[in-house]
């Protein structure tokens, strides 16, 4: 059933309700305190002129924060070496393999762990014992207190109390941006090109890592979008500028970052052992030829990632149906757990996200190899993954992450026990099929609604783009066609309205099965589409239904005319 969530009188009221802030405070975008940032800056400055080893992560936040740390260290006068974990042969974070590599190949120096390190207790202890200096810049959950590093700059939602700190966590790239802005304030050295570039990559990561979109995070994204949408007015490092200009997007929003840029930057690191270095090299390129070459590589990996994701979601659903966890369109379990040697390790998070979104259940998807299952989890808003998995911590070889996303490994023999234990828990799940919207809007009012909504952009986690319900969306022919099938194997369909378009991603089969209706009711998100200098209102459709016994007069007249010709 389609239901209105609340009867909002305005978008302003919607924003106030979501954020718990007045519009004045919302627009002020206050920064949250970052503990130990001055101490970290002083520590870095003590190593000017010396080598520094930077270890990051292989996702978007890791690639961008690692790139920013490398760039900032060069600006500050250090000699940085950047290292990304190899996803398949080393796994996430500061592994024992990387520890031994550092001890073998470097002399005691400054080690910076960015977007990882908060749970590397053993490895950091070894580093300290060997005479290294360690700086941690992270935002993951510190499960057992902080490690014994020289300085820990942390944004962990596992330790801070938002009600006490007025705290909105940054992602690692956001933290790194603020770190070097503080360094510049204290010691100088951050040039304009590097600063602009960091603003863009921090904005991309803030959207990609799904941190709350308010206060300092909203400010970071707002500044990033200003640069991206006015690229001719700003100087950037060639690789980042290439990424922005070569995508062919005329107007960037959090949606285009989330659906176009973030998956693309993630793709090499999902499919190749050392793939994160490919994305990082593209960002860091100063030569236009090299930047274009790496852009093409990243683009190709993303297309491969799309194909693999589509195929492996189907494999996961087949397993769930055969096991009885899915019957029809409904999930019969509380917590989805599925493991197979057919899943790519780097695709597991995408599969888990798709299953979670479709069935409104937390989901773990695991790749099986040599008796070990490595996986990723995604969760709904009301179930905290880290807290839930901690209840069965003894069943994992290791796990970590956030409230809504986590990674883990276990012995294959324990996967079924994990599934049983999770489904025995009193989890807050719902079996209703209600689909909620925030506002009812007619097509004639699309432009006005978008204009009002854009006053409070950017939207994101905790304050999503308002969802609208259109009671009767009437299709009109464009070039003789009411719809256009798009994408590989025509899996998407665009519906043409009177003065707008409705984009139905992955819904072409459903639209055909429902008889290609010319009148539909639908729920989705409104925005402007910028193409060839023109602006057209569009709605990205989440769900649609044909309107029965509703004639499309325009369609009937056109059919009669065609029959007469």
Coordinates of C-alpha atoms in Angstrom, one line a residue:
X1 CA 0.0 0.0 0.0
X2 CA 1.2 3.5 -0.8
X3 CA 1.0 5.8 2.2
X4 CA 2.0 9.4 2.9
X5 CA 4.6 9.4 5.7
X6 CA 3.5 12.7 7.3
X7 CA 1.4 15.6 6.1
X8 CA 4.1 18.1 5.5
X9 CA 2.9 21.6 4.6
X10 CA 6.2 22.6 3.0
X11 CA 9.7 21.3 2.2
X12 CA 11.0 23.5 4.9
X13 CA 8.9 21.7 7.4
X14 CA 10.2 18.4 6.0
X15 CA 13.8 19.4 6.4
X16 CA 13.3 20.6 10.0
X17 CA 11.6 17.3 10.9
X18 CA 14.4 15.2 9.3
X19 CA 17.3 17.1 10.8
X20 CA 16.0 18.3 14.1
X21 CA 17.4 21.7 13.3
X22 CA 15.9 25.1 12.6
X23 CA 16.3 26.3 9.0
X24 CA 18.8 28.9 10.3
X25 CA 21.0 26.3 12.0
X26 CA 20.6 24.0 9.0
X27 CA 21.9 26.7 6.7
X28 CA 24.7 27.6 9.1
X29 CA 26.2 24.1 8.6
X30 CA 28.1 24.2 11.9
X31 CA 31.3 22.1 12.1
X32 CA 31.5 19.4 14.7
X33 CA 34.6 19.3 17.0
X34 CA 37.4 17.0 15.8
X35 CA 39.3 15.8 18.9
X36 CA 43.1 15.7 18.7
X37 CA 43.3 17.4 15.3
X38 CA 45.8 20.0 16.4
X39 CA 47.9 17.3 18.0
X40 CA 47.9 15.3 14.7
X41 CA 48.8 18.4 12.7
X42 CA 51.8 19.1 15.1
X43 CA 52.9 15.5 14.8
X44 CA 52.9 15.7 11.0
X45 CA 54.8 19.0 11.0
X46 CA 57.5 17.4 13.1
X47 CA 58.2 15.1 10.1
X48 CA 58.6 17.7 7.4
X49 CA 61.3 16.7 5.0
X50 CA 61.1 13.1 6.1
X51 CA 59.5 10.0 4.5
X52 CA 55.9 9.1 5.6
X53 CA 54.1 5.8 4.9
X54 CA 50.3 6.3 4.2
X55 CA 48.0 3.2 4.3
X56 CA 44.5 3.8 3.2
X57 CA 41.5 1.5 2.1
X58 CA 40.2 0.2 -1.3
X59 CA 36.7 1.8 -1.3
X60 CA 35.8 5.3 -2.5
X61 CA 36.4 6.8 0.9
X62 CA 39.7 5.0 1.2
X63 CA 40.9 5.9 -2.3
X64 CA 40.0 9.6 -1.9
X65 CA 41.3 10.0 1.7
X66 CA 44.5 8.2 0.8
X67 CA 44.9 10.5 -2.3
X68 CA 44.2 13.6 -0.1
X69 CA 46.7 12.4 2.5
X70 CA 49.3 11.9 -0.2
X71 CA 48.6 15.3 -1.7
X72 CA 48.5 17.1 1.6
X73 CA 51.8 15.5 2.8
X74 CA 53.5 16.7 -0.4
X75 CA 52.2 20.2 0.1
X76 CA 53.5 20.1 3.7
X77 CA 56.9 19.1 2.6
X78 CA 57.0 15.4 3.5
X79 CA 58.0 12.5 1.2
X80 CA 54.9 10.3 1.1
X81 CA 54.6 6.7 0.0
X82 CA 50.9 5.6 -0.5
X83 CA 49.8 2.0 -0.1
X84 CA 46.3 0.5 -0.6
X85 CA 45.5 -3.0 0.7
X86 CA 45.0 -5.7 -1.9
X87 CA 41.4 -6.7 -1.5
X88 CA 41.7 -10.4 -2.2
X89 CA 45.2 -11.3 -1.1
X90 CA 45.4 -9.1 2.0
X91 CA 41.9 -8.0 2.9
X92 CA 40.8 -4.8 4.6
X93 CA 43.0 -2.5 6.7
X94 CA 46.3 -3.0 8.4
X95 CA 46.9 -6.7 7.8
X96 CA 49.8 -8.7 9.1
X97 CA 51.1 -8.9 5.5
X98 CA 51.3 -5.2 5.2
X99 CA 52.8 -4.9 8.7
X100 CA 55.7 -7.3 7.7
X101 CA 56.2 -5.4 4.5
X102 CA 56.6 -2.1 6.3
X103 CA 59.0 -3.6 8.9
X104 CA 61.1 -5.2 6.2
X105 CA 61.2 -2.4 3.7
X106 CA 61.3 0.8 5.7
X107 CA 63.2 2.4 8.6
X108 CA 61.2 3.7 11.6
X109 CA 59.2 6.7 10.4
X110 CA 55.8 8.2 10.5
X111 CA 53.0 5.8 9.6
X112 CA 49.6 7.3 8.8
X113 CA 46.6 5.0 8.8
X114 CA 43.7 6.7 7.1
X115 CA 40.2 5.2 6.8
X116 CA 41.5 2.2 8.8
X117 CA 43.6 1.5 11.9
X118 CA 41.0 2.0 14.6
X119 CA 40.9 -1.7 15.3
X120 CA 44.6 -2.5 14.3
X121 CA 45.6 -2.9 18.0
X122 CA 48.1 -5.7 17.4
X123 CA 49.8 -4.1 14.4
X124 CA 50.1 -0.7 15.9
X125 CA 51.6 -2.1 19.0
X126 CA 54.2 -3.9 16.8
X127 CA 54.9 -0.6 15.0
X128 CA 55.4 1.3 18.3
X129 CA 57.7 -1.4 19.6
X130 CA 59.8 -1.2 16.5
X131 CA 60.2 2.6 16.9
X132 CA 57.7 3.9 14.4
X133 CA 55.4 6.9 15.0
X134 CA 51.7 6.2 14.3
X135 CA 48.9 8.6 13.4
X136 CA 45.4 7.2 12.9
X137 CA 42.7 9.2 11.0
X138 CA 39.6 7.1 10.9
X139 CA 35.8 7.0 11.5
X140 CA 35.1 3.3 11.9
X141 CA 33.8 1.8 15.2
X142 CA 36.4 1.3 17.9
X143 CA 35.2 -1.9 19.3
X144 CA 37.6 -2.1 22.3
X145 CA 38.8 1.4 22.8
X146 CA 41.4 3.2 20.9
X147 CA 44.7 1.6 19.7
X148 CA 48.0 2.8 21.3
X149 CA 49.0 5.2 18.5
X150 CA 50.8 8.4 19.0
X151 CA 47.7 10.4 17.9
X152 CA 44.2 9.1 17.1
X153 CA 41.8 11.4 15.2
X154 CA 38.6 9.5 15.3
X155 CA 35.0 9.9 14.2
X156 CA 33.8 6.6 15.4
X157 CA 30.0 6.3 16.0
X158 CA 30.8 3.6 18.5
X159 CA 32.3 5.9 21.1
X160 CA 31.1 9.5 20.7
X161 CA 27.7 10.6 22.0
X162 CA 26.0 12.9 19.6
X163 CA 23.7 14.4 22.2
X164 CA 26.8 15.5 24.2
X165 CA 29.2 16.5 21.4
X166 CA 26.7 17.9 18.9
X167 CA 28.5 15.4 16.8
X168 CA 28.0 14.6 13.1
X169 CA 30.7 12.1 11.9
X170 CA 32.8 12.9 8.9
X171 CA 34.0 10.2 6.5
X172 CA 37.8 9.7 6.3
X173 CA 38.1 12.0 3.2
X174 CA 36.2 14.7 5.0
X175 CA 38.4 14.3 8.1
X176 CA 41.5 14.5 5.9
X177 CA 40.3 17.7 4.2
X178 CA 39.7 19.3 7.6
X179 CA 43.1 18.0 8.8
X180 CA 45.0 19.8 6.1
X181 CA 42.9 22.9 6.4
X182 CA 43.9 22.9 10.1
X183 CA 47.5 22.3 9.0
X184 CA 47.3 25.3 6.6
X185 CA 45.9 27.4 9.4
X186 CA 48.8 26.5 11.7
X187 CA 51.7 26.2 9.3
X188 CA 50.6 27.1 5.7
X189 CA 51.6 25.2 2.6
X190 CA 48.2 24.1 1.1
X191 CA 48.0 25.7 -2.4
X192 CA 44.7 26.6 -4.0
X193 CA 44.7 23.8 -6.6
X194 CA 45.3 21.1 -4.0
X195 CA 42.7 22.6 -1.7
X196 CA 40.0 22.7 -4.4
X197 CA 40.9 19.2 -5.4
X198 CA 40.5 17.9 -1.8
X199 CA 37.1 19.7 -1.5
X200 CA 35.9 17.8 -4.6
X201 CA 37.2 14.4 -3.5
X202 CA 35.9 14.9 0.1
X203 CA 32.5 15.8 -1.3
X204 CA 32.4 12.6 -3.4
X205 CA 33.4 10.4 -0.5
X206 CA 30.9 12.1 1.9
X207 CA 28.1 11.0 -0.5
X208 CA 29.6 7.6 -1.3
X209 CA 30.2 6.7 2.4
X210 CA 26.6 7.6 3.4
X211 CA 27.4 9.7 6.4
X212 CA 24.7 12.1 7.8
X213 CA 24.1 15.0 5.4
X214 CA 24.0 17.9 7.8
X215 CA 26.3 20.3 9.5
X216 CA 29.9 20.1 8.3
X217 CA 29.2 17.2 5.9
X218 CA 26.6 19.2 4.1
X219 CA 29.0 22.1 3.9
X220 CA 31.7 19.8 2.3
X221 CA 29.2 18.5 -0.3
X222 CA 27.8 21.9 -1.1
X223 CA 31.3 23.3 -1.7
X224 CA 32.2 20.2 -3.8
X225 CA 29.1 20.6 -6.0
X226 CA 29.8 24.4 -6.4
X227 CA 33.2 23.5 -7.9
X228 CA 32.0 20.6 -10.0
X229 CA 29.1 22.6 -11.5
X230 CA 31.4 25.6 -12.3
X231 CA 34.5 23.7 -13.3
X232 CA 35.8 26.5 -15.6
X233 CA 36.1 28.8 -12.6
X234 CA 38.3 26.5 -10.6
X235 CA 41.8 25.0 -11.0
X236 CA 42.0 21.3 -10.1
X237 CA 44.6 18.5 -10.4
X238 CA 44.2 17.1 -14.0
X239 CA 43.0 13.7 -13.0
X240 CA 40.1 14.9 -10.9
X241 CA 39.2 17.5 -13.5
X242 CA 39.2 14.7 -16.1
X243 CA 36.9 12.6 -14.0
X244 CA 34.4 15.5 -13.8
X245 CA 34.5 16.6 -17.4
X246 CA 34.7 13.2 -19.2
X247 CA 31.5 11.8 -17.6
X248 CA 29.4 14.1 -19.8
X249 CA 27.2 15.2 -16.9
X250 CA 26.0 18.8 -17.3
X251 CA 24.9 19.3 -13.7
X252 CA 26.1 17.4 -10.7
X253 CA 24.0 16.5 -7.6
X254 CA 24.3 14.1 -4.8
X255 CA 22.3 11.7 -7.0
X256 CA 24.8 11.8 -9.8
X257 CA 27.7 11.4 -7.4
X258 CA 26.0 8.4 -5.7
X259 CA 24.9 6.7 -8.9
X260 CA 27.6 7.7 -11.4
X261 CA 30.9 8.7 -9.8
X262 CA 31.0 6.5 -6.6
X263 CA 30.4 3.2 -8.3
X264 CA 32.9 4.0 -11.0
X265 CA 35.7 4.8 -8.5
X266 CA 34.8 1.7 -6.5
X267 CA 34.8 -0.7 -9.5
X268 CA 38.5 -1.4 -10.0
X269 CA 39.0 -2.1 -6.3
X270 CA 36.0 -4.6 -6.4
X271 CA 37.3 -6.6 -9.3
X272 CA 41.1 -6.4 -9.1
X273 CA 43.4 -7.3 -6.2
X274 CA 45.2 -4.0 -6.4
X275 CA 42.4 -2.2 -8.2
X276 CA 42.2 0.7 -5.8
X277 CA 45.6 1.9 -7.1
X278 CA 44.0 2.3 -10.6
X279 CA 41.3 4.7 -9.3
X280 CA 43.9 6.6 -7.2
X281 CA 46.3 6.9 -10.1
X282 CA 43.5 8.4 -12.2
X283 CA 42.8 11.0 -9.6
X284 CA 46.4 11.9 -9.0
X285 CA 47.4 12.1 -12.7
X286 CA 48.9 15.5 -13.8
X287 CA 49.3 14.5 -17.4
X288 CA 46.1 14.7 -19.5
X289 CA 47.0 11.7 -21.6
X290 CA 47.6 9.5 -18.6
X291 CA 44.4 10.8 -16.9
X292 CA 42.3 10.0 -20.0
X293 CA 43.9 6.5 -20.2
X294 CA 43.1 5.7 -16.6
X295 CA 39.6 7.2 -16.9
X296 CA 38.9 4.7 -19.7
X297 CA 40.2 1.9 -17.6
X298 CA 38.0 2.8 -14.6
X299 CA 35.0 3.2 -17.0
X300 CA 35.6 -0.3 -18.4
X301 CA 35.8 -1.8 -14.9
X302 CA 32.6 -0.2 -14.0
X303 CA 30.8 -1.7 -17.0
X304 CA 32.1 -5.2 -16.0
X305 CA 31.0 -4.5 -12.4
X306 CA 27.5 -3.8 -13.6
X307 CA 27.3 -7.1 -15.5
X308 CA 28.7 -9.1 -12.7
X309 CA 26.4 -7.5 -10.1
X310 CA 23.3 -8.1 -12.2
X311 CA 24.2 -11.8 -12.7
X312 CA 25.2 -12.5 -9.1
X313 CA 22.1 -10.9 -7.6
X314 CA 20.2 -13.4 -9.7
X315 CA 22.3 -16.2 -8.3
X316 CA 21.7 -15.0 -4.7
X317 CA 17.9 -14.9 -5.3
X318 CA 17.9 -18.4 -6.7
X319 CA 19.6 -19.7 -3.6
X320 CA 17.1 -17.8 -1.3
X321 CA 14.1 -19.2 -3.3
X322 CA 15.4 -22.8 -3.2
X323 CA 16.0 -22.5 0.5
X324 CA 12.5 -21.0 1.2
X325 CA 13.9 -17.7 2.5
X326 CA 12.0 -16.0 -0.3
X327 CA 8.5 -16.9 -1.4
X328 CA 7.1 -14.9 -4.2
X329 CA 8.1 -11.3 -3.5
X330 CA 8.3 -11.8 0.3
X331 CA 11.2 -12.6 2.5
X332 CA 10.4 -15.2 5.2
X333 CA 13.5 -14.7 7.3
X334 CA 14.6 -11.9 9.6
X335 CA 18.2 -11.7 8.4
X336 CA 19.4 -12.7 4.9
X337 CA 22.6 -14.7 4.9
X338 CA 23.8 -16.3 1.7
X339 CA 27.2 -17.7 0.8
X340 CA 28.6 -19.2 -2.4
X341 CA 31.8 -19.7 -4.4
X342 CA 30.0 -18.1 -7.3
X343 CA 30.1 -14.6 -5.7
X344 CA 33.0 -12.3 -6.5
X345 CA 34.4 -11.2 -3.2
X346 CA 34.4 -7.5 -4.3
X347 CA 30.7 -7.7 -5.4
X348 CA 29.3 -9.1 -2.2
X349 CA 28.5 -5.6 -0.8
X350 CA 26.6 -4.7 -3.9
X351 CA 24.5 -7.9 -3.8
X352 CA 23.8 -7.4 -0.1
X353 CA 22.7 -3.9 -0.8
X354 CA 20.3 -5.0 -3.5
X355 CA 18.8 -7.7 -1.4
X356 CA 18.5 -5.4 1.6
X357 CA 16.7 -2.8 -0.5
X358 CA 14.3 -5.2 -2.2
X359 CA 13.3 -7.3 0.8
X360 CA 13.8 -4.7 3.6
X361 CA 16.0 -7.1 5.6
X362 CA 19.6 -6.8 6.7
X363 CA 21.7 -9.0 4.4
X364 CA 25.1 -10.7 4.5
X365 CA 26.5 -12.0 1.3
X366 CA 29.7 -14.1 1.4
X367 CA 32.3 -15.4 -1.1
X368 CA 33.5 -18.9 -0.3
X369 CA 37.1 -20.0 -1.0
X370 CA 39.3 -22.7 0.6
X371 CA 36.9 -23.2 3.5
X372 CA 36.7 -19.5 4.4
X373 CA 33.8 -17.2 3.8
X374 CA 34.5 -13.5 3.3
X375 CA 31.5 -11.2 3.0
X376 CA 29.8 -7.8 3.3
X377 CA 26.6 -6.8 5.0
X378 CA 24.1 -4.0 4.5
X379 CA 21.3 -3.0 6.8
X380 CA 18.0 -1.1 7.1
X381 CA 17.7 2.1 9.0
X382 CA 16.4 0.4 12.2
X383 CA 19.0 -2.3 12.7
X384 CA 22.6 -1.4 13.7
X385 CA 24.9 -4.0 12.0
X386 CA 27.9 -3.6 14.3
X387 CA 25.8 -3.9 17.4
X388 CA 24.0 -6.9 16.0
X389 CA 27.1 -8.8 14.8
X390 CA 28.8 -8.1 18.1
X391 CA 26.2 -10.4 19.7
X392 CA 27.8 -13.4 17.8
X393 CA 31.3 -12.1 17.6
X394 CA 32.8 -15.4 18.5
X395 CA 31.5 -16.9 15.2
X396 CA 33.6 -14.5 13.1
X397 CA 37.3 -14.6 12.3
X398 CA 36.9 -10.8 12.2
X399 CA 34.4 -8.1 11.4
X400 CA 34.0 -4.3 11.5
X401 CA 32.2 -1.4 9.9
X402 CA 29.3 1.0 10.5
X403 CA 25.7 0.8 11.6
X404 CA 24.5 0.2 8.0
X405 CA 27.5 -1.5 6.3
X406 CA 30.1 -4.0 7.5
X407 CA 32.6 -6.6 6.4
X408 CA 33.4 -9.9 8.0
X409 CA 35.0 -13.3 7.5
X410 CA 34.3 -16.7 9.1
X411 CA 34.9 -20.4 8.7
X412 CA 32.5 -21.9 6.1
X413 CA 31.3 -24.4 8.7
X414 CA 30.0 -21.5 10.8
X415 CA 28.0 -19.7 8.2
X416 CA 24.9 -21.7 8.8
X417 CA 25.2 -21.1 12.5
X418 CA 25.6 -17.4 11.9
X419 CA 22.4 -17.5 9.8
X420 CA 20.5 -19.4 12.5
X421 CA 21.7 -17.1 15.4
X422 CA 20.9 -13.9 13.5
X423 CA 17.4 -15.1 12.7
X424 CA 16.8 -16.1 16.4
X425 CA 17.4 -12.5 17.5
X426 CA 14.5 -10.2 18.3
X427 CA 15.2 -7.9 15.3
X428 CA 13.0 -4.9 14.5
X429 CA 11.7 -5.9 11.1
X430 CA 8.4 -5.3 9.3
X431 CA 6.5 -7.6 7.0
X432 CA 4.2 -4.9 5.6
X433 CA 4.6 -3.9 2.0
X434 CA 3.9 -0.2 2.6
X435 CA 5.6 2.3 0.3
X436 CA 5.9 5.8 1.7
X437 CA 6.0 9.2 0.1
X438 CA 6.4 12.7 1.5
X439 CA 4.4 14.9 -0.9
X440 CA 1.6 14.5 -3.5
X441 CA 2.5 16.5 -6.6
X442 CA 0.9 17.0 -10.0
X443 CA 3.0 17.1 -13.1
X444 CA 2.1 20.8 -13.7
X445 CA 3.7 21.6 -10.4
X446 CA 7.0 19.7 -11.0
X447 CA 9.1 22.8 -11.8
X448 CA 7.9 24.7 -8.8
X449 CA 8.4 21.8 -6.4
X450 CA 12.0 21.3 -7.7
X451 CA 12.8 25.0 -7.3
X452 CA 11.6 24.9 -3.7
X453 CA 13.5 21.6 -3.0
X454 CA 16.8 22.9 -4.4
X455 CA 16.8 25.7 -1.8
X456 CA 17.6 23.0 0.9
X457 CA 20.0 20.9 -1.2
X458 CA 22.2 18.9 -1.0
X459 CA 20.2 16.0 0.4
X460 CA 21.5 12.7 1.7
X461 CA 21.7 10.3 4.6
X462 CA 19.3 11.5 7.4
X463 CA 17.7 14.1 5.1
X464 CA 16.9 12.3 1.9
X465 CA 15.5 13.9 -1.3
X466 CA 11.8 14.3 -0.8
X467 CA 9.8 11.4 -2.3
X468 CA 6.7 12.4 -4.3
X469 CA 3.5 10.7 -5.3
X470 CA 2.0 11.5 -8.7
X471 CA -1.6 10.2 -8.9
X472 CA -2.0 10.3 -12.7
X473 CA 1.0 10.7 -14.9
X474 CA -0.2 10.9 -18.4
X475 CA 2.1 9.9 -21.2
X476 CA 2.4 12.0 -24.4
X477 CA 4.2 11.1 -27.6
X478 CA 7.7 12.4 -28.3
X479 CA 8.7 11.9 -31.9
X480 CA 5.8 9.4 -32.2
X481 CA 6.9 7.4 -29.1
X482 CA 5.4 7.4 -25.6
X483 CA 8.4 5.6 -24.1
X484 CA 12.0 4.9 -24.9
X485 CA 13.8 1.7 -23.9
X486 CA 17.4 2.3 -22.9
X487 CA 20.6 0.8 -21.5
X488 CA 22.3 -2.6 -22.1
X489 CA 19.6 -5.1 -23.2
X490 CA 17.0 -2.3 -22.9
X491 CA 16.6 -2.8 -19.2
X492 CA 15.5 0.8 -18.5
X493 CA 12.5 2.7 -19.8
X494 CA 11.8 6.4 -20.0
X495 CA 8.2 7.6 -20.0
X496 CA 7.4 10.9 -21.8
X497 CA 5.0 13.2 -19.9
X498 CA 3.5 16.5 -21.1
X499 CA 6.5 18.6 -20.0
X500 CA 8.7 16.1 -18.1
X501 CA 10.2 12.6 -18.2
X502 CA 9.8 9.7 -15.8
X503 CA 12.9 7.4 -15.6
X504 CA 12.3 3.8 -14.6
X505 CA 15.7 2.2 -14.0
X506 CA 15.7 -1.6 -14.4
X507 CA 11.9 -1.6 -14.9
X508 CA 11.4 -2.2 -18.6
X509 CA 10.4 -5.9 -18.2
X510 CA 7.8 -4.9 -15.6
X511 CA 6.5 -2.1 -17.8
X512 CA 6.1 -4.5 -20.7
X513 CA 4.3 -7.1 -18.5
X514 CA 1.9 -4.5 -17.3
X515 CA 0.9 -3.8 -20.9
X516 CA 2.8 -0.6 -21.6
X517 CA 0.2 1.6 -19.9
X518 CA -0.2 5.2 -21.0
X519 CA -1.6 6.4 -17.7
X520 CA 0.3 5.5 -14.5
X521 CA 0.5 6.5 -10.9
X522 CA 4.0 6.5 -9.5
X523 CA 6.3 7.3 -6.6
X524 CA 9.8 8.7 -7.0
X525 CA 12.2 11.6 -6.7
X526 CA 12.0 14.9 -8.7
X527 CA 15.0 16.8 -10.1
X528 CA 16.0 18.7 -13.2
X529 CA 17.6 17.0 -16.1
X530 CA 20.3 19.1 -17.8
X531 CA 21.0 18.1 -21.5
X532 CA 22.4 20.1 -24.4
X533 CA 21.7 23.4 -22.5
X534 CA 18.1 22.7 -21.9
X535 CA 16.5 21.8 -18.5
X536 CA 13.6 19.3 -18.2
X537 CA 11.9 18.2 -15.0
X538 CA 12.2 14.5 -14.4
X539 CA 11.1 12.0 -11.9
X540 CA 13.2 8.9 -11.0
X541 CA 10.6 6.3 -10.4
X542 CA 10.8 3.9 -7.5
X543 CA 7.4 2.2 -8.1
X544 CA 4.6 2.6 -10.6
X545 CA 1.2 1.1 -11.3
X546 CA -1.1 1.3 -14.3
X547 CA -4.3 3.3 -13.8
X548 CA -7.2 0.9 -14.7
X549 CA -10.1 2.1 -16.7
X550 CA -8.3 5.4 -17.4
X551 CA -8.2 6.4 -21.1
X552 CA -5.4 8.4 -22.5
X553 CA -7.2 10.7 -24.9
X554 CA -4.1 11.7 -26.7
X555 CA -3.1 8.1 -27.2
X556 CA -6.6 7.2 -28.5
X557 CA -6.6 10.1 -31.0
X558 CA -3.1 9.2 -32.2
X559 CA -4.1 5.5 -32.7
X560 CA -7.1 6.5 -34.7
X561 CA -5.0 8.8 -36.9
X562 CA -2.4 6.0 -37.5
X563 CA -5.2 3.5 -38.5
X564 CA -6.6 6.0 -41.0
X565 CA -3.2 6.5 -42.7

